[in-house]
Short mmCIF file of C-alpha atoms in Angstrom, two decimals:
data_model
loop_
_atom_site.label_atom_id
_atom_site.label_comp_id
_atom_site.label_asym_id
_atom_site.label_seq_id
_atom_site.Cartn_x
_atom_site.Cartn_y
_atom_site.Cartn_z
CA MET A 25 -117.33 69.36 9.49
CA GLY A 26 -120.62 70.69 8.91
CA SER A 27 -123.34 72.15 11.15
CA THR A 28 -125.45 69.22 10.88
CA GLN A 29 -125.27 65.41 11.84
CA PRO A 30 -125.20 62.90 9.18
CA GLU A 31 -127.66 60.05 9.00
CA PHE A 32 -126.39 57.12 8.85
CA LYS A 33 -127.83 54.02 6.64
CA ASN A 34 -127.22 51.69 9.30
CA PRO A 35 -128.21 52.24 13.11
CA ALA A 36 -125.34 50.26 13.99
CA THR A 37 -122.72 52.69 12.60
CA SER A 38 -124.00 55.06 15.05
CA THR A 39 -123.79 52.74 17.90
CA LEU A 40 -120.08 51.91 16.99
CA LEU A 41 -118.89 55.25 16.69
CA GLU A 42 -120.72 55.96 20.08
CA LEU A 43 -118.40 52.91 21.18
CA VAL A 44 -115.08 54.35 20.07
CA LYS A 45 -115.86 57.93 21.52
CA ALA A 46 -116.52 56.40 24.93
CA ARG A 47 -113.56 53.89 24.97
CA ARG A 48 -111.09 55.66 27.55
CA THR A 49 -108.07 54.76 29.57
CA TYR A 50 -108.94 53.86 33.16
CA TYR A 51 -106.05 52.93 36.19
CA ASP A 52 -107.83 52.93 39.01
CA LEU A 53 -109.79 49.23 38.51
CA LYS A 54 -111.24 46.58 40.68
CA GLY A 55 -110.51 43.05 40.55
CA GLU A 56 -114.22 42.24 39.64
CA SER A 57 -116.11 41.58 36.51
CA PRO A 58 -119.63 42.84 35.02
CA VAL A 59 -119.93 39.78 32.99
CA SER A 60 -119.35 35.93 32.96
CA ASP A 61 -115.67 34.77 31.92
CA ASP A 62 -117.10 33.33 29.04
CA VAL A 63 -118.12 36.51 27.47
CA ILE A 64 -114.52 37.73 27.91
CA GLU A 65 -113.16 34.98 26.37
CA ARG A 66 -115.62 35.61 23.24
CA ILE A 67 -114.58 38.77 22.88
CA VAL A 68 -110.95 37.93 22.69
CA GLN A 69 -111.43 34.89 20.35
CA ASP A 70 -113.13 36.98 18.21
CA SER A 71 -110.54 39.69 17.94
CA VAL A 72 -108.01 36.58 17.07
CA LEU A 73 -110.39 35.01 14.37
CA HIS A 74 -112.04 38.27 12.81
CA VAL A 75 -109.16 41.44 12.81
CA PRO A 76 -107.61 41.60 9.72
CA SER A 77 -104.06 41.33 8.63
CA SER A 78 -101.81 41.64 5.65
CA PHE A 79 -102.19 39.12 3.25
CA ASN A 80 -104.53 37.04 5.84
CA THR A 81 -100.90 36.25 7.64
CA GLN A 82 -102.79 36.13 10.99
CA THR A 83 -100.03 36.83 12.65
CA SER A 84 -101.54 37.87 16.17
CA ARG A 85 -101.41 35.41 18.94
CA VAL A 86 -103.31 36.46 22.31
CA VAL A 87 -103.41 35.12 25.90
CA LEU A 88 -106.38 35.72 28.32
CA LEU A 89 -105.57 35.87 31.90
CA LEU A 90 -107.91 36.01 34.67
CA LYS A 91 -107.88 36.35 38.75
CA GLU A 92 -105.06 34.67 39.85
CA GLU A 93 -103.45 33.96 36.56
CA HIS A 94 -103.63 37.66 35.71
CA GLN A 95 -102.00 38.61 39.19
CA LYS A 96 -98.83 36.56 38.09
CA VAL A 97 -98.14 38.85 35.23
CA TRP A 98 -97.75 41.99 37.70
CA ASP A 99 -96.10 39.71 40.69
CA ILE A 100 -93.40 39.16 37.60
CA THR A 101 -93.27 42.73 36.66
CA ILE A 102 -92.81 43.76 40.22
CA LYS A 103 -90.08 41.22 40.83
CA ILE A 104 -88.30 42.43 37.80
CA MET A 105 -88.31 46.09 38.60
CA GLU A 106 -87.19 45.43 42.23
CA GLY A 107 -84.16 43.65 40.59
CA LEU A 108 -83.40 47.08 38.50
CA VAL A 109 -83.57 48.58 41.82
CA ALA A 110 -80.95 46.41 43.13
CA ALA A 111 -78.93 46.73 40.20
CA GLY A 112 -79.03 50.50 40.34
CA HIS A 113 -80.73 50.95 37.11
CA VAL A 114 -83.96 52.43 38.89
CA SER A 115 -83.96 54.51 41.96
CA GLN A 116 -85.73 53.18 45.33
CA GLU A 117 -87.46 56.35 45.56
CA MET A 118 -89.02 56.29 41.97
CA PHE A 119 -90.00 52.30 42.72
CA ASP A 120 -91.56 53.13 46.13
CA THR A 121 -93.31 56.33 44.96
CA SER A 122 -94.65 55.45 41.54
CA THR A 123 -93.39 52.18 39.92
CA LYS A 124 -94.75 49.78 42.62
CA PRO A 125 -98.04 51.39 43.41
CA LYS A 126 -98.72 51.64 39.55
CA LEU A 127 -97.92 47.97 39.50
CA ASN A 128 -99.82 47.21 42.17
CA ALA A 129 -102.99 48.90 40.76
CA PHE A 130 -102.84 46.68 37.77
CA ARG A 131 -102.59 43.53 39.84
CA ALA A 132 -105.45 44.74 41.54
CA ALA A 133 -107.80 44.60 38.40
CA TYR A 134 -109.45 41.51 36.92
CA GLY A 135 -107.55 40.29 34.10
CA THR A 136 -105.17 40.91 31.52
CA VAL A 137 -104.76 40.17 28.03
CA LEU A 138 -101.31 39.45 26.61
CA PHE A 139 -101.04 40.22 22.88
CA PHE A 140 -98.28 38.88 20.80
CA VAL A 141 -96.68 38.91 17.21
CA ASP A 142 -95.47 35.52 15.78
CA TYR A 143 -93.02 37.13 13.33
CA ASP A 144 -91.43 33.28 12.55
CA SER A 145 -94.84 32.37 10.33
CA LEU A 146 -93.88 35.56 7.96
CA ALA A 147 -91.20 33.92 6.91
CA THR A 148 -92.62 31.81 3.58
CA ILE A 149 -94.40 34.99 2.78
CA LYS A 150 -91.25 37.24 3.00
CA GLU A 151 -89.88 34.90 0.42
CA ASN A 152 -92.83 34.77 -1.90
CA PHE A 153 -92.84 38.48 -1.67
CA ALA A 154 -89.31 39.33 -1.35
CA THR A 155 -89.69 43.19 -2.66
CA TYR A 156 -91.99 43.64 0.23
CA ALA A 157 -90.04 41.64 2.84
CA ASP A 158 -89.18 44.38 5.16
CA LYS A 159 -93.08 45.73 5.31
CA PHE A 160 -94.52 42.48 6.91
CA ASN A 161 -93.54 42.86 10.36
CA PRO A 162 -94.64 46.44 10.33
CA PHE A 163 -97.90 45.13 8.67
CA ALA A 164 -98.10 42.41 11.53
CA GLN A 165 -97.96 45.13 14.35
CA GLU A 166 -100.73 47.02 12.59
CA SER A 167 -102.88 43.93 12.75
CA ASN A 168 -101.92 43.48 16.52
CA ALA A 169 -102.74 47.17 17.38
CA MET A 170 -106.03 46.50 15.68
CA SER A 171 -106.80 43.48 17.77
CA GLN A 172 -105.80 45.41 20.97
CA TYR A 173 -108.17 48.47 19.75
CA LEU A 174 -111.07 45.91 19.40
CA VAL A 175 -110.57 44.03 22.72
CA TRP A 176 -110.30 47.17 24.77
CA THR A 177 -113.29 49.08 23.21
CA ALA A 178 -115.50 45.68 23.25
CA LEU A 179 -114.57 44.99 26.80
CA GLN A 180 -115.45 48.56 27.97
CA SER A 181 -118.87 48.15 26.09
CA GLU A 182 -119.60 45.50 28.71
CA GLY A 183 -118.85 47.46 31.52
CA PHE A 184 -115.23 47.24 32.29
CA GLY A 185 -112.49 50.04 32.24
CA ALA A 186 -109.10 48.93 30.82
CA ASN A 187 -105.38 50.58 29.95
CA LEU A 188 -102.71 49.28 27.62
CA GLN A 189 -99.32 48.68 29.30
CA HIS A 190 -95.90 47.89 27.39
CA TYR A 191 -93.36 46.18 29.73
CA SER A 192 -91.32 44.23 26.93
CA PRO A 193 -88.95 43.07 26.82
CA LEU A 194 -88.23 42.98 30.60
CA ILE A 195 -90.71 40.77 31.38
CA ASP A 196 -91.10 38.41 28.14
CA GLU A 197 -88.88 35.70 29.30
CA GLN A 198 -90.74 35.32 32.51
CA ILE A 199 -93.70 35.37 30.75
CA ALA A 200 -92.97 32.78 28.03
CA LYS A 201 -91.79 30.55 31.00
CA THR A 202 -94.43 31.17 33.24
CA TRP A 203 -97.52 30.19 30.61
CA ASN A 204 -95.42 27.69 28.69
CA LEU A 205 -95.72 29.90 25.55
CA PRO A 206 -93.91 29.21 22.26
CA ALA A 207 -90.35 31.11 21.64
CA SER A 208 -91.87 32.41 18.20
CA TRP A 209 -94.32 34.78 20.00
CA LYS A 210 -93.22 38.18 20.64
CA LEU A 211 -94.91 40.24 23.49
CA ASP A 212 -96.13 43.51 22.31
CA ALA A 213 -98.71 44.70 24.86
CA GLN A 214 -100.59 44.09 27.82
CA LEU A 215 -104.22 45.45 27.99
CA VAL A 216 -105.12 45.09 32.27
CA PHE A 217 -109.08 45.37 32.66
CA GLY A 218 -111.66 45.48 35.62
CA VAL A 219 -114.17 47.26 36.98
CA PRO A 220 -113.65 51.17 37.43
CA ASN A 221 -113.27 52.31 40.82
CA SER A 222 -113.59 56.07 39.36
CA GLU A 223 -114.12 58.06 36.28
CA PRO A 224 -111.00 58.86 33.75
CA LYS A 225 -109.61 62.27 33.72
CA GLU A 226 -110.72 64.67 30.99
CA LYS A 227 -109.87 64.12 27.49
CA GLU A 228 -108.25 67.04 25.39
CA PHE A 229 -108.19 66.95 21.65
CA ALA A 230 -106.01 68.64 19.26
CA PRO A 231 -107.91 71.23 16.75
CA LEU A 232 -109.49 68.56 14.31
CA GLU A 233 -108.60 71.10 11.36
CA ASP A 234 -105.00 70.57 11.97
CA ARG A 235 -105.64 66.75 11.59
CA PHE A 236 -107.91 66.02 8.90
CA LYS A 237 -108.46 67.37 5.15
CA VAL A 238 -111.10 66.30 2.82
CA PHE A 239 -111.00 66.75 -0.97
CA GLY A 240 -113.58 66.08 -3.56
CA LYS A 241 -116.82 66.75 -1.55
#
């Protein structure tokens, strides 16, 4: 927190941190892409392969949906929310004025990345390390969150805007059925992405001195 900027040994470090600073939440998105679908696929594949996981358990599972396949996610969600309105769990006014416009905005984007965790794959390691058995599920979620963040940041670097949604468990059953996914894959988050129509809101930061300490410098 000094007045001068440190000089990094590797220039890529500065580039990485600039990408971290630039990543924001964009809700107003177009169903367009500034890059080929192969580029998007490569980003997601690299996250699956290279994001670390506890004991190298590799518990993250990811589905990339583009164009019409992406739209299906939000058609499913809209239909489920309509059912909640019919059942009296969500007011018609809230659905009409807030929920449905928001879901239609997600649908208007270019793609959705579905992030899952396969907790069943942890059975053996939980037996082998019984003392830490209750820790492996949270560890798996942490690994999945790193995948979400990497994909989000990389997509923005390529010209996309994105926002992260959490409609589980409402949509889980229909998502699994629509794309014939294994029952052991538990949906955690949905990353919506497309070309931004507008800039995000200004981001506010809590005081760094309340959130960071350094000792031994």
